[in-house]
Short mmCIF file of C-alpha atoms in Angstrom, two decimals:
data_model
loop_
_atom_site.label_atom_id
_atom_site.label_comp_id
_atom_site.label_asym_id
_atom_site.label_seq_id
_atom_site.Cartn_x
_atom_site.Cartn_y
_atom_site.Cartn_z
CA UNK A 35 10.52 -2.94 -15.96
CA UNK A 36 13.90 -4.59 -17.04
CA UNK A 37 14.53 -7.85 -19.18
CA UNK A 38 14.46 -10.65 -16.97
CA UNK A 39 16.03 -13.14 -19.35
CA UNK A 40 19.61 -12.87 -17.81
CA UNK A 41 18.99 -13.26 -14.07
CA UNK A 42 22.72 -12.94 -13.03
CA UNK A 43 23.22 -9.41 -14.55
CA UNK A 44 24.04 -6.69 -11.88
CA UNK A 45 20.69 -5.16 -12.76
CA UNK A 46 18.61 -8.43 -12.11
CA UNK A 47 20.47 -8.63 -8.87
CA UNK A 48 19.80 -5.37 -7.43
CA UNK A 49 16.36 -5.78 -8.84
CA UNK A 50 15.45 -8.79 -6.98
CA UNK A 51 16.94 -7.41 -3.51
CA UNK A 52 15.09 -4.41 -4.02
CA UNK A 53 11.68 -5.78 -4.44
CA UNK A 54 12.37 -8.25 -1.71
CA UNK A 55 12.21 -5.20 0.88
CA UNK A 56 9.18 -3.73 2.25
CA UNK A 57 7.88 -0.57 0.22
CA UNK A 58 8.53 1.74 2.82
CA UNK A 59 12.33 0.83 2.50
CA UNK A 60 12.50 0.70 -1.18
CA UNK A 61 13.81 4.47 -1.93
CA UNK A 62 16.16 4.48 0.63
CA UNK A 63 17.60 1.08 -0.46
CA UNK A 64 17.25 2.10 -4.30
CA UNK A 65 19.53 5.38 -3.44
CA UNK A 66 22.17 3.04 -1.60
CA UNK A 67 22.32 0.72 -4.63
CA UNK A 68 22.46 3.70 -6.90
CA UNK A 69 25.08 5.23 -5.36
CA UNK A 70 27.26 1.75 -4.97
CA UNK A 71 26.97 1.45 -8.84
CA UNK A 72 28.10 5.22 -9.31
CA UNK A 73 30.96 4.64 -6.87
CA UNK A 74 32.12 1.52 -8.86
CA UNK A 75 31.79 3.88 -11.63
CA UNK A 76 28.95 2.07 -13.20
CA UNK A 77 26.83 5.06 -14.47
CA UNK A 78 24.63 2.92 -16.87
CA UNK A 79 23.59 0.40 -14.25
CA UNK A 80 23.08 3.49 -11.50
CA UNK A 81 20.75 5.18 -14.06
CA UNK A 82 19.09 1.68 -14.59
CA UNK A 83 18.83 0.87 -10.89
CA UNK A 84 16.87 4.53 -10.51
CA UNK A 85 14.58 3.95 -12.74
CA UNK A 86 13.22 0.88 -11.06
CA UNK A 87 9.96 2.30 -9.43
CA UNK A 88 8.87 1.59 -5.91
CA UNK A 89 6.05 -1.37 -5.72
CA UNK A 90 2.60 -0.74 -3.98
CA UNK A 91 2.04 -2.37 -0.67
CA UNK A 92 -0.25 -4.82 -2.79
CA UNK A 93 2.09 -5.33 -5.49
CA UNK A 94 4.80 -6.02 -2.83
CA UNK A 95 2.59 -8.54 -1.45
CA UNK A 96 2.50 -10.46 -4.72
CA UNK A 97 6.08 -10.37 -5.12
CA UNK A 98 6.61 -12.05 -1.69
CA UNK A 99 4.24 -14.78 -2.91
CA UNK A 100 6.32 -15.26 -6.07
CA UNK A 101 9.69 -15.53 -4.06
CA UNK A 102 8.40 -17.41 -1.33
CA UNK A 103 5.06 -19.51 -2.66
CA UNK A 104 6.13 -19.68 -6.13
CA UNK A 105 4.68 -23.37 -6.32
CA UNK A 106 1.17 -22.23 -4.76
CA UNK A 107 1.01 -19.13 -7.40
CA UNK A 108 1.59 -21.38 -10.39
CA UNK A 109 -0.75 -23.72 -9.29
CA UNK A 110 -3.39 -20.68 -9.10
CA UNK A 111 -2.37 -19.34 -12.37
CA UNK A 112 -2.62 -22.70 -14.08
CA UNK A 113 -6.30 -22.52 -13.53
CA UNK A 114 -6.29 -19.73 -16.23
CA UNK A 115 -6.16 -21.82 -19.22
CA UNK A 116 -9.36 -23.75 -17.73
CA UNK A 117 -11.15 -20.75 -17.00
CA UNK A 118 -10.53 -19.58 -20.67
CA UNK A 119 -11.93 -23.05 -22.04
CA UNK A 120 -14.91 -22.75 -20.17
CA UNK A 121 -15.86 -19.02 -21.31
CA UNK A 122 -14.93 -20.00 -25.04
CA UNK A 123 -17.41 -23.20 -25.10
CA UNK A 124 -19.83 -21.48 -22.55
CA UNK A 125 -19.48 -24.64 -20.36
CA UNK A 126 -21.29 -23.14 -17.52
CA UNK A 127 -20.84 -26.00 -15.38
CA UNK A 128 -17.34 -26.15 -15.58
CA UNK A 129 -17.32 -22.36 -15.42
CA UNK A 130 -19.01 -22.36 -12.17
CA UNK A 131 -16.64 -25.02 -10.51
CA UNK A 132 -13.60 -23.21 -11.68
CA UNK A 133 -14.58 -19.73 -10.35
CA UNK A 134 -15.31 -21.55 -7.31
CA UNK A 135 -12.15 -22.67 -7.11
CA UNK A 136 -10.47 -19.42 -7.95
CA UNK A 137 -12.33 -17.68 -5.42
CA UNK A 138 -10.88 -20.19 -2.84
CA UNK A 139 -7.48 -20.16 -3.96
CA UNK A 140 -7.06 -16.53 -4.48
CA UNK A 141 -8.50 -16.00 -0.81
CA UNK A 142 -6.18 -18.26 0.64
CA UNK A 143 -3.06 -16.71 -1.16
CA UNK A 144 -4.10 -13.42 0.00
CA UNK A 145 -3.84 -14.79 3.70
CA UNK A 146 -0.72 -16.54 3.06
CA UNK A 147 0.50 -13.21 1.65
CA UNK A 148 -0.74 -11.75 5.23
CA UNK A 149 1.34 -14.24 7.12
CA UNK A 150 4.57 -13.52 4.96
CA UNK A 151 4.13 -9.95 5.57
CA UNK A 152 3.27 -10.29 9.32
CA UNK A 153 7.12 -12.37 9.44
CA UNK A 154 8.78 -9.69 7.15
CA UNK A 155 7.66 -6.99 9.95
CA UNK A 156 4.87 -5.09 7.60
CA UNK A 157 1.93 -6.23 8.30
CA UNK A 158 -1.18 -5.72 5.38
CA UNK A 159 -4.55 -4.01 6.43
CA UNK A 160 -7.57 -6.13 5.13
CA UNK A 161 -8.00 -3.29 2.25
CA UNK A 162 -4.56 -4.33 1.22
CA UNK A 163 -5.17 -7.75 1.02
CA UNK A 164 -8.43 -7.26 -1.14
CA UNK A 165 -6.26 -5.25 -3.57
CA UNK A 166 -3.80 -8.30 -3.69
CA UNK A 167 -7.07 -10.14 -4.59
CA UNK A 168 -7.90 -8.23 -7.44
CA UNK A 169 -4.25 -8.70 -8.66
CA UNK A 170 -4.39 -12.22 -8.51
CA UNK A 171 -7.66 -11.96 -10.28
CA UNK A 172 -6.37 -9.73 -13.12
CA UNK A 173 -3.05 -12.15 -13.47
CA UNK A 174 -5.95 -15.48 -13.97
CA UNK A 175 -7.17 -12.91 -16.60
CA UNK A 176 -4.34 -11.80 -18.53
CA UNK A 177 -1.38 -13.89 -19.24
CA UNK A 178 0.92 -10.70 -19.36
CA UNK A 179 0.02 -9.65 -16.05
CA UNK A 180 0.28 -13.22 -15.10
CA UNK A 181 4.21 -12.88 -16.03
CA UNK A 182 4.41 -9.69 -14.32
CA UNK A 183 3.39 -11.40 -10.87
CA UNK A 184 5.36 -14.40 -11.52
CA UNK A 185 8.60 -12.18 -12.00
CA UNK A 186 8.37 -11.05 -8.48
CA UNK A 187 8.79 -7.50 -9.41
CA UNK A 188 5.69 -5.86 -9.97
CA UNK A 189 5.26 -2.30 -9.00
CA UNK A 190 1.32 -1.31 -9.53
CA UNK A 191 -1.99 -2.59 -8.23
CA UNK A 192 -3.95 -4.07 -10.95
CA UNK A 193 -7.47 -5.47 -11.30
CA UNK A 194 -9.65 -7.15 -13.92
CA UNK A 195 -13.52 -6.22 -14.79
CA UNK A 196 -13.89 -8.12 -17.74
CA UNK A 197 -12.83 -5.57 -19.68
CA UNK A 198 -9.02 -5.63 -19.20
CA UNK A 199 -6.40 -4.74 -16.37
CA UNK A 200 -7.45 -1.24 -14.69
CA UNK A 201 -3.79 -0.17 -14.48
CA UNK A 202 -1.46 2.62 -15.73
CA UNK A 203 -0.49 1.92 -19.25
CA UNK A 204 3.17 1.99 -17.56
CA UNK A 205 2.42 -1.24 -15.33
CA UNK A 206 2.95 -3.53 -18.60
CA UNK A 207 6.37 -3.53 -20.19
CA UNK A 208 6.41 -1.59 -23.51
CA UNK A 209 8.63 -2.92 -26.29
CA UNK A 210 11.31 -0.59 -27.20
CA UNK A 211 10.22 1.26 -30.13
CA UNK A 212 11.91 0.53 -33.37
CA UNK A 213 14.62 2.27 -35.06
CA UNK A 214 13.09 4.41 -37.96
CA UNK A 215 14.14 3.02 -41.10
CA UNK A 216 16.73 5.79 -42.74
CA UNK A 217 15.51 8.18 -45.05
CA UNK A 218 16.10 6.45 -48.80
CA UNK A 219 18.41 8.90 -50.65
CA UNK A 220 16.67 10.96 -53.35
CA UNK A 221 17.41 9.41 -56.58
CA UNK A 222 18.61 12.98 -58.12
CA UNK A 223 21.09 12.90 -55.13
CA UNK A 224 22.33 9.54 -55.96
CA UNK A 225 22.53 9.88 -59.58
CA UNK A 226 24.23 13.69 -59.63
CA UNK A 227 26.94 12.30 -57.05
CA UNK A 228 29.97 10.11 -58.38
CA UNK A 229 30.43 6.84 -56.82
CA UNK A 230 34.14 7.80 -55.44
CA UNK A 231 32.93 11.50 -54.37
CA UNK A 232 34.25 11.81 -50.83
CA UNK A 233 33.02 14.74 -50.28
CA UNK A 234 29.27 13.38 -50.58
CA UNK A 235 30.03 10.78 -48.29
CA UNK A 236 31.66 12.92 -45.37
CA UNK A 237 28.50 15.60 -45.81
CA UNK A 238 26.20 12.19 -45.21
CA UNK A 239 28.09 11.10 -42.20
CA UNK A 240 28.02 14.47 -41.10
CA UNK A 241 24.57 14.91 -41.41
CA UNK A 242 24.03 11.52 -40.04
CA UNK A 243 26.30 12.66 -36.67
CA UNK A 244 24.26 15.45 -36.42
CA UNK A 245 21.04 13.44 -36.35
CA UNK A 246 22.39 10.91 -33.72
CA UNK A 247 23.74 13.88 -31.78
CA UNK A 248 20.00 15.64 -31.44
CA UNK A 249 18.35 12.21 -30.81
CA UNK A 250 21.10 11.56 -28.37
CA UNK A 251 20.07 15.01 -26.34
CA UNK A 252 16.59 14.30 -27.05
CA UNK A 253 17.23 10.76 -25.09
CA UNK A 254 18.93 12.30 -22.25
CA UNK A 255 16.17 14.77 -21.82
CA UNK A 256 13.60 12.26 -21.80
CA UNK A 257 15.36 9.84 -19.28
CA UNK A 258 15.93 13.03 -17.25
CA UNK A 259 12.03 13.81 -17.56
CA UNK A 260 11.08 10.04 -16.76
CA UNK A 261 13.34 9.95 -14.13
CA UNK A 262 11.61 13.10 -12.15
CA UNK A 263 8.29 11.84 -12.95
CA UNK A 264 9.15 8.34 -11.10
CA UNK A 265 10.47 10.41 -8.43
CA UNK A 266 7.52 12.28 -8.25
CA UNK A 267 5.14 9.17 -8.59
CA UNK A 268 7.39 7.48 -5.40
CA UNK A 269 6.51 10.15 -3.34
CA UNK A 270 2.95 10.37 -4.11
CA UNK A 271 2.61 6.77 -3.51
CA UNK A 272 4.26 6.76 -0.46
CA UNK A 273 2.08 10.08 0.35
CA UNK A 274 -0.88 8.14 -0.41
CA UNK A 275 0.03 4.99 1.64
CA UNK A 276 0.93 7.20 4.57
CA UNK A 277 -2.45 8.78 4.47
CA UNK A 278 -4.31 5.35 3.98
CA UNK A 279 -2.19 4.73 7.24
CA UNK A 280 -3.07 7.35 9.47
CA UNK A 281 -6.75 7.28 8.31
CA UNK A 282 -6.91 3.96 9.57
CA UNK A 283 -5.24 4.51 12.79
CA UNK A 284 -7.30 7.80 13.08
CA UNK A 285 -10.58 5.31 12.84
CA UNK A 286 -9.05 2.91 15.28
CA UNK A 287 -8.29 6.08 17.60
CA UNK A 288 -11.73 7.14 17.04
CA UNK A 289 -12.97 3.56 17.79
CA UNK A 290 -11.10 3.59 21.25
CA UNK A 291 -12.14 7.38 22.05
CA UNK A 292 -15.66 6.30 21.47
CA UNK A 293 -15.34 3.45 23.99
CA UNK A 294 -13.73 5.12 26.87
CA UNK A 295 -16.48 8.16 26.42
CA UNK A 296 -18.85 5.70 26.72
CA UNK A 297 -17.26 4.02 29.55
CA UNK A 298 -16.89 7.63 31.14
CA UNK A 299 -20.40 8.02 30.67
CA UNK A 300 -21.47 5.22 32.26
CA UNK A 301 -19.26 5.97 35.30
CA UNK A 302 -20.68 9.56 35.20
CA UNK A 303 -24.37 7.89 35.48
CA UNK A 304 -23.23 5.47 38.29
CA UNK A 305 -21.80 8.31 40.08
CA UNK A 306 -24.70 10.70 39.74
CA UNK A 307 -27.02 7.77 41.01
CA UNK A 308 -24.50 7.40 44.39
CA UNK A 309 -24.76 11.02 44.74
CA UNK A 310 -28.55 11.40 44.84
CA UNK A 311 -28.77 8.44 46.99
CA UNK A 312 -25.85 10.06 49.03
CA UNK A 313 -27.71 13.21 49.33
CA UNK A 314 -30.79 11.71 50.45
CA UNK A 315 -29.32 10.16 53.13
CA UNK A 316 -27.46 13.24 54.13
CA UNK A 317 -31.11 14.83 54.36
CA UNK A 318 -32.43 11.84 56.54
CA UNK A 319 -29.56 12.04 58.96
CA UNK A 320 -29.51 15.92 59.14
CA UNK A 321 -33.26 15.40 60.22
CA UNK A 322 -32.69 12.65 62.52
CA UNK A 323 -30.24 15.10 64.17
CA UNK A 324 -32.58 17.68 64.47
CA UNK A 325 -35.27 15.33 65.99
CA UNK A 326 -32.22 13.83 68.78
CA UNK A 327 -31.28 17.57 69.61
CA UNK A 328 -34.87 18.25 70.68
CA UNK A 329 -35.42 15.37 72.88
CA UNK A 330 -32.09 15.94 74.51
CA UNK A 331 -33.11 19.72 75.06
CA UNK A 332 -36.27 18.49 76.48
CA UNK A 333 -34.84 16.04 78.66
CA UNK A 334 -32.59 18.52 79.72
CA UNK A 335 -35.14 20.96 80.61
CA UNK A 336 -37.08 18.48 82.70
CA UNK A 337 -34.01 17.53 84.49
CA UNK A 338 -33.42 21.08 85.52
CA UNK A 339 -37.03 21.43 86.52
CA UNK A 340 -36.63 18.53 88.71
CA UNK A 341 -33.31 19.58 90.51
CA UNK A 342 -34.84 23.25 91.12
CA UNK A 343 -37.87 21.34 93.01
CA UNK A 344 -35.68 19.10 94.88
CA UNK A 345 -33.33 21.90 95.97
CA UNK A 346 -36.58 23.65 97.03
CA UNK A 347 -37.77 21.24 99.58
CA UNK A 348 -34.46 20.48 100.78
CA UNK A 349 -34.80 21.58 104.88
CA UNK A 350 -32.33 24.84 105.26
CA UNK A 351 -29.23 24.43 107.03
#
């Protein structure tokens, strides 16, 4: 993570802007900032911007709090000293009171971060809000994590279990390694060479220059390797978040389909009952038609018999 002691530098300005955008937009915004720096001819700035890491969703929520709720965040983190004192003195009453207050404030800050994410157009799932609570708990336990949270440029999801934060070592900025002290000249060489021997000085400078060139090449190779690793990490983290989102969408879809299936089954049961009732009614109607038809036939036969008798009894004309 870059040094933030001079917030007006071009790198700090770029970082502040990048860490304010939703994680899904980070890579595109970072690439655009790198391209802009290269167009201005500032290769060092472009390389530094390219090293900025894409934040996780939970880390982005913590950055939102640092930017938009700094006073409330400081109020929460101010509990750290009291918690540490209570733990050192084994003051159980104070520790219970402070722990209860911590849980309340952490939950409230997580809810507020959820509202900020909603306003930013990138709502956070409950699982992400729980990860944010883990970050805030870690910030209360470890001062160096609290500083990362306050910076508004957190990139990793951290948690605390009582033995330190569970995080990638890269999550905590490490100081730049001190340059190795130059090897002392061997006394035999110093004594053998005259003080005004220019050839010895030139040879020594040549050796130093060759060593510097070797170290510069090693630095370039290390930077290239780091850039490739960060790009791979960005890709993997993006894939992870996409997979989590897809899983949550699938779960919601399963719930919806389950509800639809149960509704369809209920409709099927109702329709089956109605079909059985209709079939029973149709059979009853068919029997009634048969009975009525028999009666009609008997009545027709009796009428025809009577007509025949009347015809026989009538006088012949």
